[in-house]
């Protein structure tokens, strides 16, 4: 089980209101008690924090607000004692505009780093085919060379007077895209990865990995109907995303990483439209690219809903990928799953069902800090409180990602035990009075204890660890039933409905022993005959001897 940690929000050791590396070190006991094998730490490198760390100004140091390299090494050592490995976030697509490489690159057209970023002269504002959108970004009679848009709104091209040229930025304008067609860029970035591998990190989560390359001809992305939250035309990203060249880079990267001992891992931020598209990220039949491209479909697919049929389809789909699946329901870019899958009344019960899917599927499980507690999304109510720039430019349609990044809730006390400073960088969610580690550890029926139970079961049970996954009922609209195979198979039953559901006994062995159940009444039930699953209940059983 991997947990993503947002370092600004996990633990504040020095009382400045912002989380830091020592704050993670201080909470390793909790992570170990929960059963976490590895943590992925969102970027903690020096950064102007425009995109809260995803704009990196130096790949080989720690941002002073998070600590020092010595603190990082201390965290690595302490984590090792807790049997927890550390995975770093590696942002290869772009740097900060304050990175020394970009400062040099932007200074003239003929400096040594002139070709490290994606520069273009633009086209005359009156040239044929120039769109109204491009015209909005005119400088000195020149407009961007095409209609490409920043994910965060507006044109993806920014004018630099010193070069009288535009540079390309898929994300904020403070995040210029590196030019991966220049071998010096690959050399430098692989060097940065080696810097951390040499220190002992277990691998990387590769940010925005599908976007390293752009069409050399800079063709316009096809337009789709309507406008996005920022008011710009909707586009398909045919010419600015998923170019095949990225796979050559990943293959070389994997070969580089594989030279290190101790099973280092490459995880990819791979949003795909279809599960079959994950195949190329594993490297197809060669399997020489990412070990763990993220399967975002069960959790974030655009049709995702709290529904047995949806999860049957997407979790079955996850079994068709050529390598080990990696399932994700929560991250720092999306409202928390407890809110997306909740109905406002049975949110914790539903979150237990999601936890069951995450931890009993044949897949590596990735969770996000606070998800095992049921921390909820606390989106700012007023524009002036928003910190994420996309929420400022997109307000009110797009309120940004602050809601899923609020401080970790450790205790019912001041600042939820996150910080001694009442001015935390984002407000602490008032629900910390009940939703917090201390309180939930003491409640046998809490979501946190359900996570702990499932993780412990998964670690100790060979079928849940390695067994294949077979769906036993293909049609039931309310109940999902699947078996994890092996010498001692395990059957998982999850009721997705708000009504009790009778177990269909034709499909599973009847005499059973309960391994885990959300409802105490099920725990002592020894047969599936006549058994009923209460609303939203999970029941995990194995054949009685
Ligand atoms: C994906 C990251 O998860 C997101 O937080 C970030 O804004 C973009 N990539 C740009 O790095």
XYZ file of C-alpha atoms and ligand atoms in Angstrom:
556
model
C 0.000 0.000 0.000
C 1.385 3.353 -1.049
C 0.223 6.622 0.504
C 0.606 9.932 -1.261
C 1.703 12.660 1.131
C 1.231 16.313 0.329
C 4.170 17.710 2.311
C 2.616 21.142 2.931
C -0.257 19.496 4.741
C 0.942 16.440 6.630
C 2.807 17.658 9.712
C 4.266 21.047 10.623
C 7.299 20.489 12.864
C 8.454 24.123 13.152
C 5.192 25.974 13.687
C 5.223 28.094 10.534
C 1.810 26.816 9.478
C 3.214 24.798 6.558
C 4.019 21.091 6.707
C 7.612 19.927 6.322
C 9.838 16.863 6.046
C 10.460 16.604 9.783
C 6.688 16.657 10.159
C 6.557 13.490 8.051
C 9.362 11.900 10.082
C 7.435 12.619 13.285
C 4.434 10.720 12.006
C 6.107 7.578 10.679
C 4.714 5.551 13.570
C 1.206 6.331 12.373
C 2.029 5.303 8.816
C 3.551 2.061 10.047
C 0.553 1.341 12.291
C -1.706 1.861 9.316
C 0.367 -0.609 7.296
C 1.852 1.693 4.645
C 4.747 0.167 2.649
C 5.821 3.285 0.781
C 5.043 6.981 0.686
C 5.005 9.126 -2.426
C 5.897 12.669 -1.399
C 4.548 15.406 -3.693
C 7.350 17.806 -4.778
C 9.413 19.172 -1.895
C 12.170 20.762 -4.014
C 12.933 24.505 -4.034
C 10.041 26.202 -5.771
C 8.293 29.566 -5.994
C 5.196 27.457 -5.123
C 3.043 28.868 -7.910
C 1.765 25.322 -8.439
C 2.706 24.309 -4.877
C 5.904 22.533 -5.817
C 5.095 21.372 -9.338
C 7.143 24.362 -10.488
C 10.642 23.227 -9.535
C 13.521 25.694 -9.385
C 16.235 23.202 -8.390
C 15.925 19.426 -8.738
C 18.705 18.566 -6.332
C 17.766 20.342 -3.127
C 14.934 20.667 -0.630
C 12.838 23.817 -0.369
C 13.891 25.570 2.871
C 10.264 25.758 3.946
C 10.208 21.944 3.957
C 13.659 21.484 5.519
C 17.093 20.530 4.243
C 18.850 17.677 2.500
C 19.981 16.531 5.947
C 16.319 16.394 7.022
C 15.547 14.388 3.903
C 18.328 11.904 4.642
C 17.096 11.647 8.227
C 13.589 10.938 6.941
C 14.937 8.223 4.643
C 16.816 6.588 7.524
C 13.875 6.775 9.923
C 11.471 5.510 7.265
C 13.723 2.531 6.645
C 13.497 1.628 10.331
C 9.712 1.743 9.943
C 9.917 -0.460 6.802
C 8.576 2.386 4.702
C 10.132 3.260 1.355
C 10.161 6.747 -0.141
C 9.020 7.576 -3.653
C 9.613 11.085 -4.965
C 7.578 13.081 -7.421
C 9.573 13.837 -10.556
C 8.353 16.662 -12.757
C 10.005 16.131 -16.134
C 7.698 18.032 -18.450
C 8.476 21.510 -17.169
C 10.498 23.496 -14.654
C 9.744 26.713 -12.815
C 10.368 29.877 -14.807
C 12.796 30.713 -11.956
C 14.935 27.655 -12.622
C 18.439 28.774 -13.657
C 18.038 26.833 -16.922
C 15.015 28.860 -17.929
C 16.401 32.176 -16.752
C 19.387 31.552 -19.039
C 17.282 30.173 -21.876
C 14.993 33.223 -21.814
C 17.849 35.726 -21.754
C 18.725 35.597 -25.469
C 18.361 33.485 -28.572
C 21.960 32.302 -28.542
C 22.826 31.384 -24.967
C 24.018 27.822 -24.158
C 20.527 26.842 -22.922
C 18.690 28.615 -25.774
C 17.234 25.319 -26.997
C 16.349 23.754 -23.617
C 12.730 24.933 -23.778
C 10.146 25.050 -26.567
C 10.567 28.420 -28.263
C 8.766 29.765 -31.302
C 8.640 33.026 -33.258
C 4.854 32.981 -33.447
C 2.970 34.038 -36.552
C 1.728 37.361 -37.871
C -1.591 38.299 -36.270
C -3.123 38.710 -39.732
C -1.864 35.386 -41.121
C -4.479 33.063 -42.647
C -5.994 30.540 -40.254
C -5.197 32.482 -37.075
C -8.071 31.924 -34.636
C -9.824 34.514 -32.471
C -8.354 32.706 -29.472
C -4.784 33.168 -30.765
C -5.468 36.843 -31.446
C -6.177 37.405 -27.764
C -2.495 36.801 -27.087
C -0.961 39.234 -29.586
C 2.404 40.897 -28.930
C 4.045 43.329 -31.334
C 1.918 42.039 -34.206
C 2.743 38.393 -33.412
C 0.403 35.755 -32.036
C 1.117 32.228 -30.715
C 1.915 29.733 -33.496
C -1.215 27.647 -32.841
C -4.342 27.207 -30.728
C -2.803 25.106 -27.943
C -4.188 25.854 -24.517
C -2.733 25.734 -21.054
C -4.464 23.140 -18.871
C -4.852 25.992 -16.405
C -6.477 28.404 -18.853
C -5.524 30.693 -21.720
C -2.945 30.189 -24.435
C -0.127 27.721 -23.803
C 2.309 30.245 -25.286
C 3.890 33.167 -23.455
C 5.789 36.045 -25.061
C 9.306 36.943 -23.886
C 10.448 40.380 -25.075
C 14.179 39.589 -24.659
C 13.920 36.849 -27.286
C 10.975 38.310 -29.153
C 9.609 34.762 -29.062
C 6.949 32.697 -27.352
C 7.678 29.729 -25.091
C 5.319 26.830 -24.627
C 3.814 26.006 -21.227
C 1.243 23.267 -20.919
C 0.522 24.271 -17.324
C 0.902 27.735 -15.710
C 3.014 30.277 -17.542
C 5.458 29.930 -14.630
C 5.952 26.284 -15.755
C 7.761 26.400 -19.116
C 7.941 23.049 -20.950
C 11.380 21.539 -21.405
C 12.425 20.635 -24.941
C 12.804 16.866 -24.783
C 14.031 16.806 -28.376
C 17.283 18.228 -27.015
C 19.410 15.327 -25.638
C 20.987 17.680 -23.088
C 17.595 17.922 -21.354
C 17.311 14.160 -20.948
C 20.877 14.024 -19.695
C 20.206 16.700 -17.070
C 16.920 15.208 -15.895
C 18.256 11.663 -15.659
C 21.125 13.161 -13.648
C 18.605 14.660 -11.221
C 16.873 11.298 -10.875
C 20.217 9.620 -10.175
C 20.925 12.218 -7.495
C 17.952 10.907 -5.496
C 18.370 7.237 -6.429
C 21.934 7.437 -5.092
C 20.541 8.783 -1.814
C 18.264 5.746 -1.565
C 14.793 6.655 -2.806
C 12.656 3.737 -3.976
C 11.620 5.380 -7.234
C 9.494 8.103 -8.721
C 5.969 9.113 -9.543
C 6.329 10.708 -12.951
C 4.250 13.859 -13.179
C 2.394 14.672 -16.403
C 4.492 12.043 -18.150
C 2.334 11.869 -21.281
C 3.074 15.478 -22.187
C 6.871 15.520 -22.660
C 6.639 15.923 -26.442
C 4.669 18.145 -28.778
C 4.005 17.856 -32.499
C 7.090 19.219 -34.321
C 4.805 20.814 -36.924
C 2.794 22.500 -34.141
C -0.511 21.603 -35.784
C -3.658 23.031 -34.210
C -5.385 20.746 -31.729
C -8.849 19.839 -33.059
C -11.619 21.921 -31.559
C -14.560 20.280 -29.778
C -17.940 21.778 -28.981
C -18.276 24.182 -26.064
C -15.913 25.984 -23.719
C -14.101 24.909 -20.562
C -14.348 26.338 -17.034
C -11.890 29.059 -18.005
C -14.099 30.093 -20.928
C -11.662 28.819 -23.604
C -12.702 26.565 -26.504
C -12.650 22.842 -25.706
C -9.892 21.038 -27.587
C -8.795 17.475 -28.025
C -5.063 17.285 -27.285
C -4.141 15.244 -30.345
C -0.967 17.189 -31.124
C 0.134 18.207 -27.660
C -0.216 15.025 -25.593
C 0.658 11.338 -25.836
C 3.178 11.622 -28.640
C 4.939 8.301 -29.261
C 8.420 9.741 -28.655
C 7.804 9.698 -24.894
C 8.075 5.910 -24.863
C 11.695 5.969 -26.052
C 12.540 8.265 -23.126
C 10.761 6.012 -20.638
C 12.524 2.906 -21.942
C 15.891 4.573 -21.441
C 14.788 5.800 -18.035
C 13.690 2.332 -16.979
C 17.033 0.878 -18.092
C 18.785 3.557 -16.025
C 16.638 2.935 -12.944
C 16.939 -0.864 -13.253
C 20.703 -0.596 -12.810
C 20.041 0.268 -9.177
C 19.618 -2.577 -6.705
C 16.480 -3.087 -4.652
C 13.441 -2.964 -6.925
C 13.154 0.726 -7.709
C 9.841 1.706 -9.226
C 8.497 4.053 -11.890
C 4.889 5.090 -11.356
C 3.146 7.154 -14.020
C 0.500 9.827 -13.827
C -1.412 8.271 -16.692
C -4.949 9.461 -17.194
C -6.289 7.335 -20.050
C -9.660 7.275 -21.777
C -9.663 3.507 -21.879
C -8.017 0.725 -19.909
C -6.423 -0.682 -23.068
C -4.467 2.557 -23.438
C -2.483 1.621 -20.329
C -0.781 -1.138 -22.297
C 1.702 1.197 -23.970
C 2.734 2.661 -20.610
C 3.845 -0.769 -19.425
C 5.830 -1.022 -22.659
C 3.363 -3.368 -24.392
C 4.590 -6.937 -24.675
C 8.138 -5.808 -23.884
C 7.070 -4.449 -20.500
C 10.158 -2.291 -20.402
C 8.558 1.018 -19.405
C 6.598 1.832 -16.239
C 5.978 -0.870 -13.645
C 2.941 1.008 -12.335
C 1.060 3.344 -14.655
C -1.939 4.605 -12.690
C -5.319 3.190 -13.589
C -7.520 6.209 -12.885
C -10.663 4.757 -14.456
C -12.474 3.127 -11.502
C -11.967 6.217 -9.348
C -11.922 9.118 -11.769
C -13.536 7.861 -14.992
C -15.980 10.445 -16.240
C -18.887 8.074 -15.632
C -17.657 6.998 -12.193
C -20.439 6.528 -9.694
C -21.097 4.528 -6.561
C -22.534 1.582 -8.381
C -21.836 -2.152 -8.440
C -22.008 -2.236 -12.247
C -19.482 0.574 -12.648
C -16.942 -1.065 -10.383
C -17.524 -4.539 -11.833
C -16.769 -3.172 -15.273
C -13.743 -1.065 -14.381
C -12.152 -3.437 -11.888
C -12.583 -6.314 -14.287
C -11.031 -4.078 -16.929
C -8.103 -3.434 -14.612
C -7.338 -7.174 -14.681
C -6.787 -7.079 -18.433
C -3.669 -4.885 -18.349
C -0.392 -6.664 -19.078
C 1.289 -5.894 -15.747
C 0.472 -5.196 -12.136
C -2.507 -2.789 -11.945
C -2.326 0.313 -9.768
C -5.669 1.638 -8.589
C -6.191 5.184 -7.352
C -9.285 6.765 -5.841
C -7.767 9.896 -4.308
C -5.046 12.421 -5.073
C -4.200 16.103 -4.656
C -5.893 17.130 -7.922
C -9.443 15.904 -7.404
C -12.156 16.297 -4.776
C -11.834 13.521 -2.231
C -13.545 10.234 -3.101
C -15.616 10.276 0.091
C -17.420 13.295 -1.375
C -17.488 12.101 -4.967
C -18.947 8.720 -4.026
C -20.886 9.812 -0.946
C -24.564 10.728 -0.798
C -24.213 13.072 2.182
C -25.809 10.574 4.561
C -23.884 7.335 4.275
C -20.513 8.733 3.324
C -18.453 6.697 5.796
C -20.275 3.473 4.930
C -19.675 4.147 1.252
C -16.037 5.037 1.933
C -15.642 1.635 3.584
C -16.892 0.008 0.401
C -14.363 2.006 -1.651
C -11.609 0.993 0.785
C -12.645 -2.617 0.267
C -12.292 -2.315 -3.501
C -8.936 -0.568 -3.170
C -7.508 -3.155 -0.805
C -9.023 -6.423 -1.950
C -8.596 -6.010 -5.703
C -5.675 -7.601 -7.481
C -3.892 -4.294 -7.748
C -1.328 -2.195 -5.989
C -3.256 0.226 -3.803
C -2.507 3.923 -3.688
C -4.196 6.111 -1.124
C -3.883 9.782 -0.225
C -3.176 11.282 3.195
C -6.392 11.669 5.157
C -8.447 9.357 2.919
C -8.241 6.497 5.434
C -9.750 8.879 8.020
C -12.510 10.070 5.769
C -11.173 13.608 5.556
C -13.544 15.537 3.330
C -13.074 18.142 0.613
C -13.195 21.655 2.072
C -13.410 23.915 -0.954
C -13.079 27.627 -0.122
C -16.405 29.452 -0.047
C -14.967 32.818 -1.128
C -12.700 33.632 -4.026
C -10.404 35.691 -1.782
C -9.568 32.571 0.238
C -8.446 30.497 -2.755
C -4.734 29.611 -2.927
C -4.611 27.418 -6.038
C -4.242 29.796 -9.021
C -6.574 27.737 -11.199
C -9.325 28.431 -8.648
C -8.657 32.149 -8.874
C -8.683 32.310 -12.675
C -11.544 29.826 -13.000
C -13.816 31.086 -10.177
C -16.697 30.316 -9.784
C -16.865 27.433 -12.265
C -13.460 26.086 -11.255
C -12.741 26.576 -7.565
C -9.307 24.972 -7.588
C -7.774 22.121 -5.655
C -7.399 23.611 -2.166
C -10.327 21.539 -0.882
C -8.416 18.270 -1.120
C -5.186 19.721 0.293
C -6.212 20.877 3.785
C -4.066 20.023 6.828
C -3.974 16.455 8.067
C -6.278 15.840 11.011
C -4.354 14.176 13.818
C -6.316 15.147 16.944
C -9.552 16.883 17.985
C -7.388 19.706 19.452
C -6.162 23.047 18.076
C -5.215 22.941 14.379
C -6.068 19.249 14.516
C -2.565 18.633 15.889
C -1.130 19.526 12.474
C 0.610 22.707 13.656
C 1.071 24.846 16.748
C 0.397 27.879 14.573
C -3.244 28.995 14.311
C -2.471 30.429 10.861
C -2.086 27.260 8.828
C -1.501 27.667 5.066
C -5.019 26.364 4.379
C -7.643 26.322 7.119
C -8.060 23.153 9.142
C -11.405 21.516 8.396
C -13.737 22.078 11.400
C -14.806 18.441 11.178
C -11.423 17.500 12.698
C -13.235 17.416 16.029
C -14.587 14.005 15.051
C -12.603 13.090 11.935
C -9.059 12.620 13.243
C -6.505 9.888 13.869
C -6.668 9.956 17.662
C -10.435 9.639 17.876
C -10.744 7.071 15.126
C -8.027 4.789 16.452
C -10.102 4.486 19.604
C -13.335 3.630 17.760
C -13.460 -0.007 16.640
C -15.974 0.758 13.878
C -14.141 3.761 12.415
C -13.106 4.081 8.793
C -9.474 4.240 9.891
C -9.755 0.925 11.707
C -11.459 -0.590 8.664
C -8.447 0.465 6.567
C -6.081 -0.990 9.164
C -7.968 -4.256 9.219
C -8.020 -4.557 5.425
C -4.351 -3.687 5.044
C -3.359 -6.213 7.708
C -5.540 -8.856 6.059
C -4.082 -8.150 2.652
C -0.564 -8.480 4.023
C -1.209 -11.761 5.775
C -3.499 -13.478 3.288
C -1.832 -15.081 0.227
C -5.027 -15.049 -1.884
C -5.503 -11.327 -1.311
C -1.845 -10.695 -2.005
C -1.290 -12.782 -5.122
C -4.491 -14.578 -6.102
C -6.264 -13.933 -9.379
C -9.540 -12.021 -9.316
C -12.789 -13.472 -10.675
C -16.177 -11.799 -10.637
C -18.745 -14.354 -9.551
C -21.893 -12.493 -10.456
C -22.057 -10.556 -13.690
C -25.496 -9.071 -13.384
C -26.463 -8.129 -9.844
C -27.138 -4.374 -9.898
C -26.531 -3.953 -6.167
C -23.960 -6.440 -4.958
C -20.447 -7.026 -6.183
C -19.085 -10.512 -5.508
C -15.581 -11.540 -6.439
C -13.134 -14.236 -5.540
C -9.421 -13.934 -5.051
C -8.051 -17.342 -5.995
C -5.440 -19.645 -4.525
C -5.251 -22.652 -2.223
C -7.411 -20.768 0.276
C -9.600 -18.508 -1.835
C -11.232 -15.420 -0.433
C -14.637 -14.150 -1.480
C -15.510 -10.474 -1.179
C -19.143 -9.335 -1.113
C -19.971 -5.618 -1.200
C -23.492 -4.224 -1.089
C -23.582 -0.946 -3.000
C -27.206 -0.278 -2.251
C -28.879 1.448 0.660
C -31.132 -1.607 1.167
C -30.325 -5.001 2.717
C -29.610 -7.571 0.003
C -29.949 -11.343 0.210
C -26.793 -13.216 -0.704
C -27.186 -15.354 -3.804
C -25.786 -18.653 -2.588
C -25.526 -20.389 -5.961
C -22.288 -18.644 -6.705
C -20.141 -19.217 -3.660
C -19.404 -21.987 -1.218
C -21.860 -21.797 1.595
C -19.990 -22.705 4.794
C -17.690 -19.824 5.500
C -15.418 -18.191 8.010
C -15.453 -14.397 8.185
C -12.143 -12.641 7.644
C -13.564 -9.131 7.895
C -16.987 -7.524 7.916
C -18.208 -3.980 8.327
C -21.228 -5.220 10.241
C -20.688 -7.102 13.524
C -23.716 -9.325 12.820
C -21.933 -10.808 9.814
C -18.777 -11.634 11.715
C -20.379 -14.613 13.469
C -22.354 -15.865 10.495
C -20.994 -19.202 9.324
C -23.049 -19.832 6.231
C -24.056 -17.826 3.218
C -27.402 -19.664 3.171
C -30.130 -17.202 3.904
C -27.577 -14.536 4.797
C -28.366 -10.886 4.185
C -25.894 -8.090 3.557
C -26.987 -4.940 5.388
C -26.991 -1.669 3.409
C -23.504 -0.795 2.132
C -21.985 -3.742 4.005
C -18.783 -5.518 3.082
C -18.271 -9.165 3.989
C -14.991 -10.937 3.293
C -15.087 -14.698 3.754
C -13.086 -17.839 3.151
C -14.436 -21.407 2.975
C -14.828 -22.987 6.402
C -12.440 -25.904 6.873
C -0.082 16.963 -12.295
C -0.012 17.269 -10.844
O -0.597 16.228 -10.128
C -0.708 18.591 -10.645
O -0.896 18.889 -9.284
C 0.115 19.648 -11.327
O -0.566 20.885 -11.251
C 0.357 19.299 -12.797
N 0.688 17.916 -13.009
C 1.482 20.116 -13.345
O 2.713 19.682 -12.834
